[in-house]
Amino acid sequence: VYDREKRNIKSGGETILDKVCFGVVIDAWARSKHPQAAERASGVLDWMLQTDFTPNVVVYSSVIWAWARSQVDPAKHVESLFWDLHTKWKGGVESLRPNEITVNGVLYGLSRSSEPNALERADAFFRQMEEFGVYPNTQMYNTLMSGWSRHKRPDKVEHLYREMTEKFTAGNMAVKPHFRTYVTLLQSFSNVGNPEMASLVIKKMVKGYQAGL
């Protein structure tokens, strides 16, 4: 059906597809483990942009996550998609207002990238997102911490951990550390062969659990 309707549109014919159909196809590709899933999801989005149907933030977020999980280096793709969405949103398309899922997809894509300074760009994006009306949560902190851990930067991981615990103890429940937070902190020191700091993290985990963190 998808291929047939695509041919219909290219030949100037009518289509039975609507915005929901496009979204379902994009979501299916985004969830697929097919090696070209991200390319296919982007292709459907490009096709949708050529019609009278305007994608919403859910559609864009699905494509961003498809690239973020892909085997291809995702950095330039997630950034390009986000800033395209951002430009349209600022231009008055309210349905393209970024949300937590959108932002975390960009962070995840940048954190997996092997491009120079990709994590620095992720960190800058993380600091900028409040301008989009999106505020940090535990998942975003964990995503960024995991990226720095993989790049053997326990100093960056610990800084983010301290930042989120300070915000949580000040009353921000959205950034409450959980088990994955501590495991990422633990792995960051293990990755650089620092058993002393890894042991301290274990103590922090116990202390945090007792304190309700």
Short mmCIF file of C-alpha atoms in Angstrom, two decimals:
data_model
loop_
_atom_site.label_atom_id
_atom_site.label_comp_id
_atom_site.label_asym_id
_atom_site.label_seq_id
_atom_site.Cartn_x
_atom_site.Cartn_y
_atom_site.Cartn_z
CA VAL A 1 0.00 0.00 0.00
CA TYR A 2 2.79 2.40 0.94
CA ASP A 3 4.68 1.87 -2.34
CA ARG A 4 1.51 2.07 -4.42
CA GLU A 5 0.39 5.32 -2.81
CA LYS A 6 3.87 6.77 -3.22
CA ARG A 7 3.66 6.05 -6.95
CA ASN A 8 0.20 7.64 -7.07
CA ILE A 9 1.46 10.87 -5.53
CA LYS A 10 4.51 10.99 -7.81
CA SER A 11 2.26 10.63 -10.85
CA GLY A 12 -0.06 13.39 -9.65
CA GLY A 13 -2.80 11.07 -8.44
CA GLU A 14 -4.74 11.10 -5.20
CA THR A 15 -3.81 9.12 -2.11
CA ILE A 16 -5.84 7.33 0.53
CA LEU A 17 -3.12 7.95 3.11
CA ASP A 18 -3.49 10.52 5.86
CA LYS A 19 -1.24 11.92 8.58
CA VAL A 20 -1.94 8.96 10.87
CA CYS A 21 -0.87 6.46 8.20
CA PHE A 22 2.42 8.27 7.68
CA GLY A 23 3.02 8.31 11.42
CA VAL A 24 2.34 4.59 11.77
CA VAL A 25 4.78 3.70 8.97
CA ILE A 26 7.47 5.96 10.42
CA ASP A 27 6.97 4.52 13.90
CA ALA A 28 7.22 0.98 12.51
CA TRP A 29 10.56 1.77 10.85
CA ALA A 30 11.78 3.56 13.97
CA ARG A 31 11.11 0.44 16.05
CA SER A 32 12.54 -1.92 13.45
CA LYS A 33 15.94 -3.58 13.76
CA HIS A 34 16.37 -3.46 9.98
CA PRO A 35 19.89 -2.13 9.16
CA GLN A 36 18.38 0.62 7.02
CA ALA A 37 15.49 1.45 9.35
CA ALA A 38 16.62 5.03 9.96
CA GLU A 39 17.05 5.71 6.24
CA ARG A 40 13.57 4.29 5.57
CA ALA A 41 11.98 6.35 8.37
CA SER A 42 13.67 9.48 7.01
CA GLY A 43 12.46 8.63 3.51
CA VAL A 44 8.85 8.48 4.68
CA LEU A 45 9.28 11.78 6.53
CA ASP A 46 10.72 13.39 3.38
CA TRP A 47 7.76 12.07 1.41
CA MET A 48 5.34 13.39 4.02
CA LEU A 49 6.96 16.83 3.80
CA GLN A 50 6.25 16.84 0.06
CA THR A 51 2.52 16.39 0.69
CA ASP A 52 -0.04 18.61 2.40
CA PHE A 53 0.42 16.69 5.66
CA THR A 54 2.49 18.45 8.32
CA PRO A 55 4.44 16.10 10.61
CA ASN A 56 4.09 16.68 14.33
CA VAL A 57 6.65 16.34 17.10
CA VAL A 58 5.82 12.65 17.57
CA VAL A 59 6.77 11.91 13.95
CA TYR A 60 10.00 13.89 14.14
CA SER A 61 10.90 12.29 17.48
CA SER A 62 10.39 8.81 16.00
CA VAL A 63 12.81 9.58 13.16
CA ILE A 64 15.32 11.12 15.57
CA TRP A 65 15.23 7.97 17.69
CA ALA A 66 15.55 5.78 14.60
CA TRP A 67 18.83 7.53 13.79
CA ALA A 68 19.92 7.62 17.43
CA ARG A 69 19.72 3.80 17.56
CA SER A 70 21.09 3.18 14.06
CA GLN A 71 24.40 1.55 13.11
CA VAL A 72 25.30 4.70 11.16
CA ASP A 73 26.93 7.49 13.16
CA PRO A 74 23.83 9.38 14.29
CA ALA A 75 25.20 12.81 15.26
CA LYS A 76 24.61 14.86 12.12
CA HIS A 77 21.25 13.19 11.50
CA VAL A 78 19.72 13.81 14.94
CA GLU A 79 21.03 17.37 15.01
CA SER A 80 19.76 18.16 11.51
CA LEU A 81 16.32 16.75 12.27
CA PHE A 82 16.07 18.61 15.55
CA TRP A 83 17.01 21.99 14.12
CA ASP A 84 14.63 21.48 11.21
CA LEU A 85 11.87 20.81 13.73
CA HIS A 86 12.99 23.77 15.85
CA THR A 87 12.94 26.17 12.89
CA LYS A 88 9.40 25.11 11.95
CA TRP A 89 8.24 25.37 15.56
CA LYS A 90 9.71 28.85 15.92
CA GLY A 91 8.04 29.68 12.61
CA GLY A 92 4.65 29.07 14.20
CA VAL A 93 3.99 25.32 13.91
CA GLU A 94 3.01 24.66 17.53
CA SER A 95 2.59 20.91 16.94
CA LEU A 96 6.38 20.75 16.50
CA ARG A 97 7.22 22.05 19.98
CA PRO A 98 10.11 19.84 21.23
CA ASN A 99 9.45 17.59 24.19
CA GLU A 100 11.46 15.34 26.53
CA ILE A 101 11.42 12.42 24.07
CA THR A 102 12.74 14.60 21.27
CA VAL A 103 15.53 16.05 23.38
CA ASN A 104 16.60 12.72 24.86
CA GLY A 105 16.77 11.24 21.36
CA VAL A 106 19.23 13.95 20.33
CA LEU A 107 21.26 13.40 23.50
CA TYR A 108 21.32 9.65 22.96
CA GLY A 109 22.38 10.02 19.33
CA LEU A 110 25.18 12.43 20.18
CA SER A 111 26.32 10.28 23.11
CA ARG A 112 26.75 7.30 20.75
CA SER A 113 28.59 9.26 18.08
CA SER A 114 32.28 8.88 17.30
CA GLU A 115 32.45 12.38 15.82
CA PRO A 116 34.95 14.76 17.45
CA ASN A 117 33.29 16.91 20.12
CA ALA A 118 29.97 15.07 19.81
CA LEU A 119 29.67 14.75 23.58
CA GLU A 120 30.63 18.38 24.06
CA ARG A 121 27.80 19.22 21.65
CA ALA A 122 25.48 16.97 23.65
CA ASP A 123 26.47 18.78 26.83
CA ALA A 124 25.86 22.18 25.22
CA PHE A 125 22.49 21.00 23.91
CA PHE A 126 21.60 19.74 27.39
CA ARG A 127 22.33 23.20 28.81
CA GLN A 128 20.33 24.88 26.05
CA MET A 129 17.16 22.80 26.15
CA GLU A 130 15.37 24.95 28.72
CA GLU A 131 15.14 27.55 25.95
CA PHE A 132 12.86 25.07 24.18
CA GLY A 133 10.67 24.70 27.25
CA VAL A 134 12.12 21.28 28.07
CA TYR A 135 13.66 20.62 31.48
CA PRO A 136 16.16 17.96 32.55
CA ASN A 137 14.93 14.67 33.96
CA THR A 138 16.62 11.55 35.27
CA GLN A 139 16.60 9.82 31.91
CA MET A 140 18.40 12.72 30.22
CA TYR A 141 21.03 12.86 32.94
CA ASN A 142 21.55 9.11 32.65
CA THR A 143 21.89 9.34 28.87
CA LEU A 144 24.58 12.00 29.10
CA MET A 145 26.35 10.23 31.97
CA SER A 146 26.45 6.99 29.97
CA GLY A 147 28.03 8.80 27.03
CA TRP A 148 30.79 10.29 29.16
CA SER A 149 31.33 6.94 30.86
CA ARG A 150 31.89 5.23 27.52
CA HIS A 151 34.44 7.94 26.68
CA LYS A 152 36.24 7.29 29.96
CA ARG A 153 35.48 10.65 31.55
CA PRO A 154 34.45 9.81 35.13
CA ASP A 155 34.99 13.45 36.08
CA LYS A 156 32.15 14.47 33.76
CA VAL A 157 29.95 11.64 35.02
CA GLU A 158 30.51 12.57 38.65
CA HIS A 159 29.83 16.25 37.92
CA LEU A 160 26.46 15.36 36.36
CA TYR A 161 25.68 13.03 39.27
CA ARG A 162 26.42 15.75 41.81
CA GLU A 163 24.35 18.25 39.84
CA MET A 164 21.29 16.01 39.69
CA THR A 165 21.49 15.01 43.37
CA GLU A 166 21.74 18.68 44.38
CA LYS A 167 18.64 19.46 42.32
CA PHE A 168 16.79 16.48 43.76
CA THR A 169 17.61 17.32 47.37
CA ALA A 170 16.42 20.87 46.62
CA GLY A 171 13.02 19.43 45.72
CA ASN A 172 13.20 18.62 42.00
CA MET A 173 11.63 15.15 41.84
CA ALA A 174 12.13 14.94 38.05
CA VAL A 175 15.85 14.32 38.51
CA LYS A 176 15.75 11.70 41.24
CA PRO A 177 18.74 9.34 40.78
CA HIS A 178 17.88 5.68 40.39
CA PHE A 179 19.74 2.40 40.10
CA ARG A 180 20.98 3.04 36.56
CA THR A 181 22.42 6.37 37.68
CA TYR A 182 24.60 4.69 40.28
CA VAL A 183 25.57 1.84 37.96
CA THR A 184 26.72 4.37 35.32
CA LEU A 185 28.73 6.24 37.93
CA LEU A 186 30.26 2.95 39.09
CA GLN A 187 31.12 1.89 35.53
CA SER A 188 32.74 5.23 34.77
CA PHE A 189 35.40 4.62 37.42
CA SER A 190 35.69 0.94 36.58
CA ASN A 191 36.35 1.83 32.93
CA VAL A 192 39.45 3.80 33.88
CA GLY A 193 40.70 1.25 36.41
CA ASN A 194 39.95 3.24 39.56
CA PRO A 195 38.75 0.69 42.14
CA GLU A 196 39.04 3.14 45.03
CA MET A 197 36.47 5.50 43.53
CA ALA A 198 34.32 2.56 42.42
CA SER A 199 34.25 1.43 46.05
CA LEU A 200 33.17 4.90 47.13
CA VAL A 201 30.30 4.75 44.63
CA ILE A 202 29.09 1.53 46.25
CA LYS A 203 29.00 3.38 49.56
CA LYS A 204 27.11 6.24 47.90
CA MET A 205 24.59 3.74 46.54
CA VAL A 206 23.95 2.37 50.03
CA LYS A 207 23.79 5.84 51.55
CA GLY A 208 21.54 7.09 48.77
CA TYR A 209 19.20 4.15 49.18
CA GLN A 210 18.96 4.78 52.90
CA ALA A 211 18.26 8.47 52.26
CA GLY A 212 15.62 7.70 49.64
CA LEU A 213 17.76 8.73 46.68
#
